[in-house]
PDB file of C-alpha atoms in Angstrom:
ATOM      1  CA  UNK X   1     129.950  87.045 119.129  1.00 57.00           C
ATOM      2  CA  UNK X   2     128.983  84.327 116.671  1.00 57.00           C
ATOM      3  CA  UNK X   3     131.794  83.427 114.224  1.00 54.00           C
ATOM      4  CA  UNK X   4     130.957  84.694 110.726  1.00 53.00           C
ATOM      5  CA  UNK X   5     131.277  81.276 109.073  1.00 51.00           C
ATOM      6  CA  UNK X   6     128.758  79.788 111.531  1.00 63.00           C
ATOM      7  CA  UNK X   7     126.018  82.243 110.516  1.00 66.00           C
ATOM      8  CA  UNK X   8     125.272  80.339 107.306  1.00 67.00           C
ATOM      9  CA  UNK X   9     124.319  77.258 109.346  1.00 79.00           C
ATOM     10  CA  UNK X  10     122.143  78.845 112.061  1.00 87.00           C
ATOM     11  CA  UNK X  11     118.585  77.522 112.278  1.00 94.00           C
ATOM     12  CA  UNK X  12     116.121  79.249 114.575  1.00 96.00           C
ATOM     13  CA  UNK X  13     112.984  77.340 115.634  1.00 96.00           C
ATOM     14  CA  UNK X  14     109.796  79.085 116.675  1.00 95.00           C
ATOM     15  CA  UNK X  15     106.457  77.600 117.661  1.00 94.00           C
ATOM     16  CA  UNK X  16     105.182  77.358 114.076  1.00 93.00           C
ATOM     17  CA  UNK X  17     108.256  78.017 111.922  1.00 94.00           C
ATOM     18  CA  UNK X  18     111.832  77.068 111.319  1.00 95.00           C
ATOM     19  CA  UNK X  19     114.046  79.937 110.172  1.00 97.00           C
ATOM     20  CA  UNK X  20     116.869  78.346 108.254  1.00 95.00           C
ATOM     21  CA  UNK X  21     119.537  79.611 105.872  1.00 95.00           C
ATOM     22  CA  UNK X  22     118.862  79.040 102.183  1.00 94.00           C
ATOM     23  CA  UNK X  23     120.727  76.498 100.117  1.00 88.00           C
ATOM     24  CA  UNK X  24     121.056  76.405  96.324  1.00 85.00           C
ATOM     25  CA  UNK X  25     118.713  73.406  96.245  1.00 89.00           C
ATOM     26  CA  UNK X  26     115.929  75.637  97.669  1.00 93.00           C
ATOM     27  CA  UNK X  27     115.649  77.441  94.331  1.00 93.00           C
ATOM     28  CA  UNK X  28     112.587  75.517  93.121  1.00 94.00           C
ATOM     29  CA  UNK X  29     110.674  76.121  96.379  1.00 94.00           C
ATOM     30  CA  UNK X  30     111.626  79.798  96.277  1.00 94.00           C
ATOM     31  CA  UNK X  31     110.527  80.014  92.643  1.00 93.00           C
ATOM     32  CA  UNK X  32     107.111  78.580  93.588  1.00 94.00           C
ATOM     33  CA  UNK X  33     106.876  81.015  96.513  1.00 92.00           C
ATOM     34  CA  UNK X  34     107.686  84.034  94.330  1.00 91.00           C
ATOM     35  CA  UNK X  35     105.245  82.963  91.623  1.00 90.00           C
ATOM     36  CA  UNK X  36     102.447  82.272  94.102  1.00 90.00           C
ATOM     37  CA  UNK X  37     102.949  85.616  95.866  1.00 89.00           C
ATOM     38  CA  UNK X  38     103.928  87.817  92.933  1.00 87.00           C
ATOM     39  CA  UNK X  39     100.733  89.907  92.959  1.00 87.00           C
ATOM     40  CA  UNK X  40     100.622  90.049  96.765  1.00 85.00           C
ATOM     41  CA  UNK X  41     104.211  91.378  97.027  1.00 87.00           C
ATOM     42  CA  UNK X  42     104.270  93.586  93.911  1.00 85.00           C
ATOM     43  CA  UNK X  43     103.061  96.828  95.620  1.00 84.00           C
ATOM     44  CA  UNK X  44     105.830  96.655  98.224  1.00 85.00           C
ATOM     45  CA  UNK X  45     108.905  95.420  96.368  1.00 86.00           C
ATOM     46  CA  UNK X  46     111.156  96.815  93.650  1.00 86.00           C
ATOM     47  CA  UNK X  47     110.218  95.725  90.153  1.00 85.00           C
ATOM     48  CA  UNK X  48     112.048  92.549  89.214  1.00 84.00           C
ATOM     49  CA  UNK X  49     113.329  91.733  85.732  1.00 86.00           C
ATOM     50  CA  UNK X  50     111.545  88.834  84.041  1.00 83.00           C
ATOM     51  CA  UNK X  51     114.492  86.481  84.539  1.00 88.00           C
ATOM     52  CA  UNK X  52     114.144  86.965  88.322  1.00 88.00           C
ATOM     53  CA  UNK X  53     111.324  84.409  88.130  1.00 87.00           C
ATOM     54  CA  UNK X  54     113.467  81.693  86.547  1.00 93.00           C
ATOM     55  CA  UNK X  55     115.185  78.733  88.134  1.00 93.00           C
ATOM     56  CA  UNK X  56     118.729  79.608  86.944  1.00 94.00           C
ATOM     57  CA  UNK X  57     118.430  83.175  88.276  1.00 93.00           C
ATOM     58  CA  UNK X  58     117.151  81.973  91.669  1.00 93.00           C
ATOM     59  CA  UNK X  59     119.870  79.332  91.894  1.00 94.00           C
ATOM     60  CA  UNK X  60     122.479  82.044  91.356  1.00 94.00           C
ATOM     61  CA  UNK X  61     120.700  84.320  93.843  1.00 93.00           C
ATOM     62  CA  UNK X  62     120.864  81.611  96.506  1.00 93.00           C
ATOM     63  CA  UNK X  63     124.569  81.035  95.816  1.00 93.00           C
ATOM     64  CA  UNK X  64     125.106  84.790  96.192  1.00 94.00           C
ATOM     65  CA  UNK X  65     123.148  84.833  99.468  1.00 94.00           C
ATOM     66  CA  UNK X  66     125.222  82.022 100.953  1.00 92.00           C
ATOM     67  CA  UNK X  67     128.413  83.814  99.877  1.00 93.00           C
ATOM     68  CA  UNK X  68     127.231  87.096 101.462  1.00 93.00           C
ATOM     69  CA  UNK X  69     126.507  85.223 104.692  1.00 93.00           C
ATOM     70  CA  UNK X  70     129.914  83.570 104.708  1.00 91.00           C
ATOM     71  CA  UNK X  71     131.538  87.008 104.304  1.00 91.00           C
ATOM     72  CA  UNK X  72     129.476  88.424 107.184  1.00 90.00           C
ATOM     73  CA  UNK X  73     127.616  90.937 104.988  1.00 93.00           C
ATOM     74  CA  UNK X  74     124.142  89.445 105.385  1.00 95.00           C
ATOM     75  CA  UNK X  75     121.961  86.888 107.113  1.00 95.00           C
ATOM     76  CA  UNK X  76     119.197  85.209 105.127  1.00 96.00           C
ATOM     77  CA  UNK X  77     116.533  82.856 106.416  1.00 97.00           C
ATOM     78  CA  UNK X  78     113.737  80.998 104.714  1.00 97.00           C
ATOM     79  CA  UNK X  79     110.624  80.648 106.868  1.00 96.00           C
ATOM     80  CA  UNK X  80     109.572  77.014 106.731  1.00 95.00           C
ATOM     81  CA  UNK X  81     106.257  75.958 108.260  1.00 92.00           C
ATOM     82  CA  UNK X  82     106.707  73.334 110.963  1.00 87.00           C
ATOM     83  CA  UNK X  83     103.145  72.026 110.634  1.00 80.00           C
ATOM     84  CA  UNK X  84     102.106  73.412 107.270  1.00 72.00           C
ATOM     85  CA  UNK X  85     104.220  72.182 104.427  1.00 71.00           C
ATOM     86  CA  UNK X  86     106.512  74.461 102.533  1.00 83.00           C
ATOM     87  CA  UNK X  87     108.075  77.855 102.366  1.00 93.00           C
ATOM     88  CA  UNK X  88     105.993  80.516 104.135  1.00 93.00           C
ATOM     89  CA  UNK X  89     108.258  83.532 103.635  1.00 95.00           C
ATOM     90  CA  UNK X  90     111.733  84.927 104.032  1.00 96.00           C
ATOM     91  CA  UNK X  91     113.699  87.240 106.297  1.00 97.00           C
ATOM     92  CA  UNK X  92     116.839  89.062 105.197  1.00 97.00           C
ATOM     93  CA  UNK X  93     119.354  91.038 107.202  1.00 97.00           C
ATOM     94  CA  UNK X  94     121.504  92.940 104.725  1.00 97.00           C
ATOM     95  CA  UNK X  95     124.120  95.674 104.523  1.00 96.00           C
ATOM     96  CA  UNK X  96     125.640  94.633 107.841  1.00 96.00           C
ATOM     97  CA  UNK X  97     128.088  97.344 108.842  1.00 95.00           C
ATOM     98  CA  UNK X  98     130.555  96.775 111.658  1.00 93.00           C
ATOM     99  CA  UNK X  99     132.863  99.192 113.440  1.00 93.00           C
ATOM    100  CA  UNK X 100     131.291 102.125 115.261  1.00 94.00           C
ATOM    101  CA  UNK X 101     127.958 101.739 113.396  1.00 95.00           C
ATOM    102  CA  UNK X 102     127.080  98.071 114.151  1.00 95.00           C
ATOM    103  CA  UNK X 103     123.874  98.169 112.093  1.00 97.00           C
ATOM    104  CA  UNK X 104     121.916  96.411 109.363  1.00 98.00           C
ATOM    105  CA  UNK X 105     118.740  96.551 107.293  1.00 98.00           C
ATOM    106  CA  UNK X 106     115.860  94.135 107.808  1.00 98.00           C
ATOM    107  CA  UNK X 107     113.694  92.956 104.941  1.00 97.00           C
ATOM    108  CA  UNK X 108     110.980  90.336 104.901  1.00 96.00           C
ATOM    109  CA  UNK X 109     108.041  88.875 103.029  1.00 95.00           C
ATOM    110  CA  UNK X 110     105.364  86.349 103.884  1.00 92.00           C
ATOM    111  CA  UNK X 111     102.682  84.479 101.995  1.00 86.00           C
ATOM    112  CA  UNK X 112      99.991  85.020 104.623  1.00 73.00           C
ATOM    113  CA  UNK X 113      99.476  86.692 107.969  1.00 66.00           C
ATOM    114  CA  UNK X 114      98.296  84.784 111.035  1.00 77.00           C
ATOM    115  CA  UNK X 115     101.057  86.315 113.147  1.00 85.00           C
ATOM    116  CA  UNK X 116     103.762  84.234 111.494  1.00 93.00           C
ATOM    117  CA  UNK X 117     105.922  87.210 110.588  1.00 95.00           C
ATOM    118  CA  UNK X 118     105.801  88.624 114.122  1.00 96.00           C
ATOM    119  CA  UNK X 119     106.849  85.212 115.408  1.00 95.00           C
ATOM    120  CA  UNK X 120     109.682  84.938 112.871  1.00 96.00           C
ATOM    121  CA  UNK X 121     110.982  88.483 113.260  1.00 98.00           C
ATOM    122  CA  UNK X 122     110.898  88.377 117.072  1.00 97.00           C
ATOM    123  CA  UNK X 123     113.202  85.379 116.941  1.00 97.00           C
ATOM    124  CA  UNK X 124     115.423  86.843 114.209  1.00 97.00           C
ATOM    125  CA  UNK X 125     115.788  90.186 116.003  1.00 97.00           C
ATOM    126  CA  UNK X 126     116.720  88.464 119.253  1.00 96.00           C
ATOM    127  CA  UNK X 127     119.402  86.528 117.402  1.00 95.00           C
ATOM    128  CA  UNK X 128     120.726  89.622 115.633  1.00 95.00           C
ATOM    129  CA  UNK X 129     121.048  91.505 118.909  1.00 96.00           C
ATOM    130  CA  UNK X 130     122.324  88.675 121.114  1.00 92.00           C
ATOM    131  CA  UNK X 131     124.228  86.402 118.738  1.00 88.00           C
ATOM    132  CA  UNK X 132     125.506  88.935 116.239  1.00 87.00           C
ATOM    133  CA  UNK X 133     125.683  91.872 118.690  1.00 91.00           C
ATOM    134  CA  UNK X 134     124.459  94.574 116.354  1.00 95.00           C
ATOM    135  CA  UNK X 135     123.312  97.858 117.851  1.00 96.00           C
ATOM    136  CA  UNK X 136     120.739  99.028 115.293  1.00 97.00           C
ATOM    137  CA  UNK X 137     118.313  97.286 112.958  1.00 98.00           C
ATOM    138  CA  UNK X 138     116.700  99.496 110.332  1.00 98.00           C
ATOM    139  CA  UNK X 139     113.534  98.655 108.410  1.00 98.00           C
ATOM    140  CA  UNK X 140     111.844 100.962 105.935  1.00 97.00           C
ATOM    141  CA  UNK X 141     108.352 100.702 104.492  1.00 97.00           C
ATOM    142  CA  UNK X 142     105.860 102.558 102.335  1.00 96.00           C
ATOM    143  CA  UNK X 143     103.367 104.615 104.394  1.00 97.00           C
ATOM    144  CA  UNK X 144     100.494 102.857 102.574  1.00 95.00           C
ATOM    145  CA  UNK X 145     101.625  99.516 103.993  1.00 94.00           C
ATOM    146  CA  UNK X 146      99.857  99.896 107.323  1.00 95.00           C
ATOM    147  CA  UNK X 147     100.198  96.213 108.233  1.00 93.00           C
ATOM    148  CA  UNK X 148     103.971  96.473 107.911  1.00 95.00           C
ATOM    149  CA  UNK X 149     104.010  99.641 110.008  1.00 97.00           C
ATOM    150  CA  UNK X 150     101.886  98.012 112.706  1.00 97.00           C
ATOM    151  CA  UNK X 151     104.097  94.930 112.719  1.00 97.00           C
ATOM    152  CA  UNK X 152     107.281  96.958 113.064  1.00 98.00           C
ATOM    153  CA  UNK X 153     105.739  99.061 115.856  1.00 98.00           C
ATOM    154  CA  UNK X 154     104.752  95.884 117.742  1.00 98.00           C
ATOM    155  CA  UNK X 155     108.343  94.707 117.372  1.00 98.00           C
ATOM    156  CA  UNK X 156     109.668  97.912 118.960  1.00 98.00           C
ATOM    157  CA  UNK X 157     110.730  99.822 115.856  1.00 98.00           C
ATOM    158  CA  UNK X 158     110.378 103.600 116.023  1.00 98.00           C
ATOM    159  CA  UNK X 159     109.766 105.921 113.104  1.00 98.00           C
ATOM    160  CA  UNK X 160     112.795 108.158 112.621  1.00 98.00           C
ATOM    161  CA  UNK X 161     111.694 110.043 109.547  1.00 98.00           C
ATOM    162  CA  UNK X 162     110.357 110.005 106.039  1.00 98.00           C
ATOM    163  CA  UNK X 163     112.487 109.640 102.922  1.00 98.00           C
ATOM    164  CA  UNK X 164     111.009 111.140  99.765  1.00 98.00           C
ATOM    165  CA  UNK X 165     111.416 109.122  96.561  1.00 97.00           C
ATOM    166  CA  UNK X 166     113.409 106.543  98.530  1.00 96.00           C
ATOM    167  CA  UNK X 167     112.964 103.370  96.494  1.00 94.00           C
ATOM    168  CA  UNK X 168     111.706 102.586  93.009  1.00 94.00           C
ATOM    169  CA  UNK X 169     108.627 100.362  93.272  1.00 92.00           C
ATOM    170  CA  UNK X 170     106.862  99.249  90.088  1.00 84.00           C
ATOM    171  CA  UNK X 171     108.649 101.922  88.105  1.00 86.00           C
ATOM    172  CA  UNK X 172     107.812 104.812  90.468  1.00 93.00           C
ATOM    173  CA  UNK X 173     109.982 106.453  93.116  1.00 97.00           C
ATOM    174  CA  UNK X 174     108.041 105.911  96.333  1.00 96.00           C
ATOM    175  CA  UNK X 175     108.326 107.589  99.728  1.00 97.00           C
ATOM    176  CA  UNK X 176     109.228 105.388 102.691  1.00 97.00           C
ATOM    177  CA  UNK X 177     109.052 105.715 106.454  1.00 98.00           C
ATOM    178  CA  UNK X 178     112.416 105.037 108.075  1.00 98.00           C
ATOM    179  CA  UNK X 179     112.329 103.022 111.282  1.00 98.00           C
ATOM    180  CA  UNK X 180     114.860 101.425 113.575  1.00 98.00           C
ATOM    181  CA  UNK X 181     115.130  99.421 116.724  1.00 98.00           C
ATOM    182  CA  UNK X 182     118.086  99.872 119.027  1.00 97.00           C
ATOM    183  CA  UNK X 183     119.644  97.022 120.993  1.00 96.00           C
ATOM    184  CA  UNK X 184     118.976  98.069 124.585  1.00 88.00           C
ATOM    185  CA  UNK X 185     121.592  95.551 125.789  1.00 82.00           C
ATOM    186  CA  UNK X 186     124.322  97.250 123.743  1.00 66.00           C
ATOM    187  CA  UNK X 187     123.924 100.733 125.242  1.00 60.00           C
TER     188      UNK X 187
END
């Protein structure tokens, strides 16, 4: 298994992307990404306080992410275009639970489609299962987000149920479909 401290330095290349851990100096790029994609992501994400979209708040958020990675509680990657310039999205593995559960939650966002997220998540999932040896990855989404559901299905996630009023999105408690993918190598 990968040593916990090494997780915060892992970079994963794909054909069109580099998945790399965030650094505090990425705050300005992340701020631009969030501002540029605010309307696009709003229907799918929890409502953020106004200071979320400020440089000091994002700098602190990145410090917190690095700390969570160093403690083994999370893995965060920024999706950097290898040919196109700039930040294309992000991928977060959070609430990592060890012991008999060996599971985590997967979250992600992307500026545009073009198969980039499938490419990024395929690589991230392989790393999570092989390098971090987790047994279960869970990802939940709103039923209205068909593209997300299709993406997760293509990645091998199975719907396990529906949670009513699961997460507050834009001030409303929204239902979510609960999915997971099991590490077939860990059985």
